Short mmCIF file of C-alpha atoms in Angstrom, two decimals:
data_model
loop_
_atom_site.label_atom_id
_atom_site.label_comp_id
_atom_site.label_asym_id
_atom_site.label_seq_id
_atom_site.Cartn_x
_atom_site.Cartn_y
_atom_site.Cartn_z
CA GLU F 1 0.02 -0.04 0.02
CA GLU F 2 1.38 3.41 -0.84
CA GLN F 3 1.46 5.57 2.00
CA LEU F 4 2.88 8.78 3.36
CA VAL F 5 3.52 9.46 7.20
CA GLU F 6 4.43 12.76 8.56
CA SER F 7 6.32 13.27 11.94
CA GLY F 8 8.21 15.79 13.89
CA GLY F 9 5.44 18.30 14.66
CA GLY F 10 4.96 19.65 18.19
CA LEU F 11 5.26 22.83 20.27
CA VAL F 12 7.86 25.34 19.31
CA GLN F 13 8.51 28.85 20.54
CA PRO F 14 8.28 31.83 18.30
CA GLY F 15 11.48 32.45 16.55
CA GLY F 16 12.46 28.73 16.93
CA SER F 17 13.07 25.82 14.54
CA LEU F 18 11.54 22.59 13.77
CA ARG F 19 12.05 19.92 11.17
CA LEU F 20 9.17 17.85 9.72
CA SER F 21 9.61 14.75 7.94
CA CYS F 22 7.40 12.65 5.59
CA ALA F 23 8.27 8.90 5.21
CA ALA F 24 6.95 7.34 2.00
CA SER F 25 6.28 3.58 1.83
CA GLY F 26 5.10 1.39 -0.92
CA PHE F 27 6.52 3.42 -3.72
CA ALA F 28 9.79 5.14 -4.64
CA LEU F 29 9.96 8.83 -3.51
CA SER F 30 12.57 9.49 -6.24
CA ASN F 31 9.98 9.14 -8.95
CA TYR F 32 7.70 12.07 -7.86
CA TYR F 33 7.51 15.77 -7.20
CA MET F 34 6.47 16.29 -3.52
CA HIS F 35 4.64 19.06 -1.79
CA TRP F 36 3.93 20.51 1.67
CA VAL F 37 0.44 21.85 2.47
CA ARG F 38 -0.78 23.34 5.67
CA GLN F 39 -4.10 24.00 7.37
CA ALA F 40 -4.36 26.41 10.22
CA PRO F 41 -6.96 25.84 12.90
CA GLY F 42 -10.39 26.56 11.30
CA LYS F 43 -8.89 27.67 8.08
CA GLY F 44 -8.48 26.22 4.54
CA LEU F 45 -5.66 24.33 2.90
CA VAL F 46 -2.76 26.36 1.81
CA TRP F 47 0.14 25.28 -0.25
CA VAL F 48 3.62 25.81 1.26
CA SER F 49 6.39 24.29 -0.96
CA ARG F 50 7.20 21.95 -3.81
CA ILE F 51 10.46 20.06 -4.59
CA ASN F 52 11.13 18.24 -7.97
CA VAL F 53 12.45 14.56 -8.10
CA ASP F 54 16.04 15.11 -7.43
CA GLY F 55 15.90 18.28 -5.25
CA SER F 56 17.44 20.38 -7.73
CA ALA F 57 14.36 22.88 -8.01
CA THR F 58 12.10 24.06 -5.38
CA ASN F 59 9.06 26.38 -4.99
CA TYR F 60 7.81 28.33 -1.98
CA ALA F 61 4.69 30.32 -0.98
CA ASP F 62 5.79 34.03 -0.15
CA SER F 63 4.62 33.49 3.41
CA VAL F 64 7.32 31.04 4.21
CA LYS F 65 10.21 31.94 1.55
CA ASP F 66 13.51 32.52 3.23
CA ARG F 67 12.25 30.73 6.41
CA PHE F 68 11.41 27.28 5.48
CA THR F 69 13.47 24.85 3.27
CA ILE F 70 12.13 21.95 1.70
CA SER F 71 14.43 18.93 0.79
CA ARG F 72 14.49 15.11 0.23
CA ASP F 73 16.68 12.11 0.90
CA ASN F 74 15.56 9.70 -1.91
CA ALA F 75 17.69 6.93 -0.46
CA LYS F 76 15.93 7.13 2.74
CA ASN F 77 12.55 7.72 0.80
CA THR F 78 11.94 10.73 3.04
CA LEU F 79 10.82 14.25 2.46
CA TYR F 80 11.70 17.19 4.86
CA LEU F 81 10.50 20.62 5.81
CA GLN F 82 12.95 22.69 7.71
CA MET F 83 11.04 25.43 9.48
CA ASN F 84 13.23 28.38 10.79
CA ASN F 85 12.16 31.57 12.62
CA VAL F 86 8.71 30.14 13.06
CA ARG F 87 5.75 32.60 13.90
CA ALA F 88 2.46 32.24 15.47
CA GLU F 89 0.74 32.14 12.13
CA ASP F 90 2.79 29.08 11.22
CA THR F 91 0.60 27.12 13.64
CA ALA F 92 -1.05 24.48 11.52
CA VAL F 93 -1.35 20.79 10.51
CA TYR F 94 1.23 20.30 7.79
CA PHE F 95 0.59 17.54 5.23
CA CYS F 96 2.96 16.25 2.76
CA GLY F 97 1.67 15.24 -0.69
CA ARG F 98 2.79 13.40 -3.93
CA GLY F 99 2.56 14.78 -7.37
CA PRO F 100 3.83 17.29 -9.81
CA ASN F 101 0.95 19.74 -9.57
CA THR F 102 -1.96 17.56 -8.75
CA ILE F 103 -1.44 16.06 -5.22
CA PHE F 104 -2.75 12.44 -5.82
CA LEU F 105 -1.58 11.08 -2.40
CA TRP F 106 -1.60 12.82 0.91
CA GLY F 107 -0.40 11.94 4.42
CA GLN F 108 -2.64 12.35 7.55
CA GLY F 109 -0.63 15.37 8.81
CA THR F 110 1.39 16.58 11.71
CA MET F 111 0.51 19.42 14.11
CA VAL F 112 2.82 22.38 14.49
CA THR F 113 1.98 24.71 17.35
CA VAL F 114 4.03 27.97 17.72
CA SER F 115 3.55 29.48 21.01
CA SER F 116 5.44 30.84 24.01
CA GLN W 1 -8.14 35.87 0.92
CA SER W 2 -7.70 33.20 -1.62
CA VAL W 3 -6.76 33.83 -5.31
CA LEU W 4 -9.24 31.31 -6.14
CA THR W 5 -12.84 32.14 -5.01
CA GLN W 6 -15.28 29.47 -3.84
CA PRO W 7 -18.60 29.92 -2.01
CA PRO W 8 -17.89 29.24 1.71
CA ALA W 9 -21.04 27.00 1.94
CA ALA W 10 -23.31 24.82 -0.07
CA SER W 11 -26.22 22.61 0.92
CA GLY W 12 -28.57 20.01 -0.52
CA THR W 13 -30.97 17.21 0.43
CA PRO W 14 -30.17 13.53 -0.20
CA GLY W 15 -30.71 12.81 -3.98
CA GLN W 16 -30.38 16.39 -5.16
CA ARG W 17 -27.61 17.86 -7.33
CA VAL W 18 -25.25 20.40 -6.02
CA THR W 19 -22.60 22.57 -7.77
CA ILE W 20 -19.60 24.22 -6.27
CA SER W 21 -17.89 27.00 -8.24
CA CYS W 22 -14.21 28.08 -8.42
CA SER W 23 -13.26 31.35 -10.15
CA GLY W 24 -9.84 32.38 -10.82
CA SER W 25 -7.79 34.34 -13.49
CA ARG W 26 -5.79 33.89 -16.70
CA PHE W 27 -2.76 33.18 -14.55
CA ASN W 28 -4.17 30.14 -12.87
CA ILE W 29 -7.34 28.52 -13.96
CA GLY W 30 -7.09 30.23 -17.31
CA SER W 31 -3.98 28.45 -18.21
CA ASN W 32 -3.88 25.36 -16.02
CA SER W 33 -5.93 22.36 -15.16
CA VAL W 34 -8.03 22.46 -12.10
CA HIS W 35 -8.11 19.72 -9.28
CA TRP W 36 -10.74 19.19 -6.68
CA TYR W 37 -10.21 17.76 -3.11
CA GLN W 38 -12.57 16.43 -0.60
CA HIS W 39 -11.61 17.01 3.09
CA LEU W 40 -12.94 15.76 6.31
CA PRO W 41 -11.49 17.49 9.43
CA GLY W 42 -8.67 15.28 11.09
CA THR W 43 -8.14 13.08 7.89
CA ALA W 44 -6.09 13.27 4.73
CA PRO W 45 -7.49 15.32 1.86
CA LYS W 46 -8.75 13.26 -1.04
CA LEU W 47 -8.27 13.90 -4.57
CA ILE W 48 -11.75 13.52 -6.37
CA MET W 49 -11.29 15.30 -9.78
CA PHE W 50 -8.01 16.04 -11.68
CA SER W 51 -7.28 17.69 -15.00
CA SER W 52 -10.52 19.67 -14.40
CA SER W 53 -12.78 16.70 -15.41
CA GLN W 54 -11.14 13.47 -14.71
CA ARG W 55 -12.16 11.05 -11.87
CA PRO W 56 -9.47 9.15 -10.16
CA SER W 57 -10.11 5.35 -9.60
CA GLY W 58 -12.67 4.89 -7.08
CA ILE W 59 -14.47 8.09 -7.30
CA PRO W 60 -18.12 7.54 -8.13
CA ASP W 61 -19.55 8.99 -11.41
CA ARG W 62 -21.89 11.19 -9.25
CA PHE W 63 -18.92 13.44 -9.15
CA SER W 64 -18.13 15.52 -12.22
CA GLY W 65 -16.08 18.47 -13.18
CA SER W 66 -15.84 21.12 -15.82
CA LYS W 67 -13.76 24.21 -16.76
CA SER W 68 -14.51 27.18 -18.84
CA GLY W 69 -12.24 30.16 -19.31
CA THR W 70 -11.00 31.29 -15.77
CA SER W 71 -13.68 29.31 -13.83
CA ALA W 72 -14.33 25.78 -12.99
CA SER W 73 -17.13 23.81 -11.16
CA LEU W 74 -17.64 20.59 -9.34
CA ALA W 75 -21.01 18.91 -9.45
CA ILE W 76 -22.26 16.26 -7.27
CA SER W 77 -25.37 14.51 -8.12
CA ARG W 78 -27.52 12.06 -6.22
CA LEU W 79 -26.31 13.69 -3.13
CA GLN W 80 -25.58 11.37 -0.13
CA SER W 81 -24.94 12.02 3.56
CA GLU W 82 -21.42 10.83 3.16
CA ASP W 83 -20.61 13.53 0.76
CA GLU W 84 -20.85 16.11 3.61
CA ALA W 85 -17.27 17.59 3.78
CA ASP W 86 -15.11 20.48 2.87
CA TYR W 87 -14.26 20.94 -0.84
CA TYR W 88 -11.35 22.66 -2.29
CA CYS W 89 -10.35 23.64 -5.82
CA ALA W 90 -6.64 23.92 -6.67
CA THR W 91 -4.43 24.63 -9.63
CA TRP W 92 -1.06 26.06 -10.47
CA ASP W 93 -0.57 29.87 -10.75
CA ASP W 94 1.90 31.00 -13.25
CA SER W 95 2.48 34.37 -11.71
CA LEU W 96 2.96 33.22 -8.24
CA ASN W 97 4.93 30.09 -9.43
CA GLY W 98 3.05 27.87 -7.09
CA VAL W 99 -0.02 25.88 -6.13
CA ILE W 100 -3.16 27.77 -5.02
CA PHE W 101 -6.10 26.49 -3.36
CA GLY W 102 -9.53 27.95 -3.06
CA GLY W 103 -10.91 28.92 0.30
CA GLY W 104 -12.99 25.78 0.55
CA THR W 105 -16.73 25.12 0.39
CA LYS W 106 -18.45 23.40 3.38
CA LEU W 107 -21.09 21.13 1.90
CA THR W 108 -23.84 20.19 4.34
CA VAL W 109 -26.35 17.48 3.54
CA LEU W 110 -29.62 18.45 4.94
#
């Protein structure tokens, strides 16, 4: 069964850092573009970032540009999101997803709470 | 405020047909395919329509999609209680160079 499982969420102070992971199983991550999407409490889905198959090209939403970094380790079948200088407005469930532009497969999400 | 505009809410009774609209611009819907997702709180979003009108395997034919110019729509016929969920349209935006989602439409089955 093809599956994505996020981890690494938790409570972090404003200005702090956190790294999210997304472990893929049942398929080779190296064949796919990957995304991060988030959903703040009571709000809608918001795209965060995308990475191409070998990690040589990335795209970011303006709200996270220069603070977040998407990366991947195809040998470990794992996608990452390094979150630096986090803000209260980064509080959300973070989902990873598979696909070039269409996200065909989603993980269940991991909650990130930014609070002092 | 989302770049793609959806009505915040829609409703219908079992057996009815409902339509959810998604309005954008020439930079997004006007030049790229539209995708639709169904989302229940606490679960993973589910792709129910891609390339504007294609259903993934396992999605019933009660769901249909269309696109015209800078707008798209999702129609759900023979509405069932299990269709109650949040629905999001999404596409690539050539000016933002990223994926954009609509604000979401909460569908209530009365």
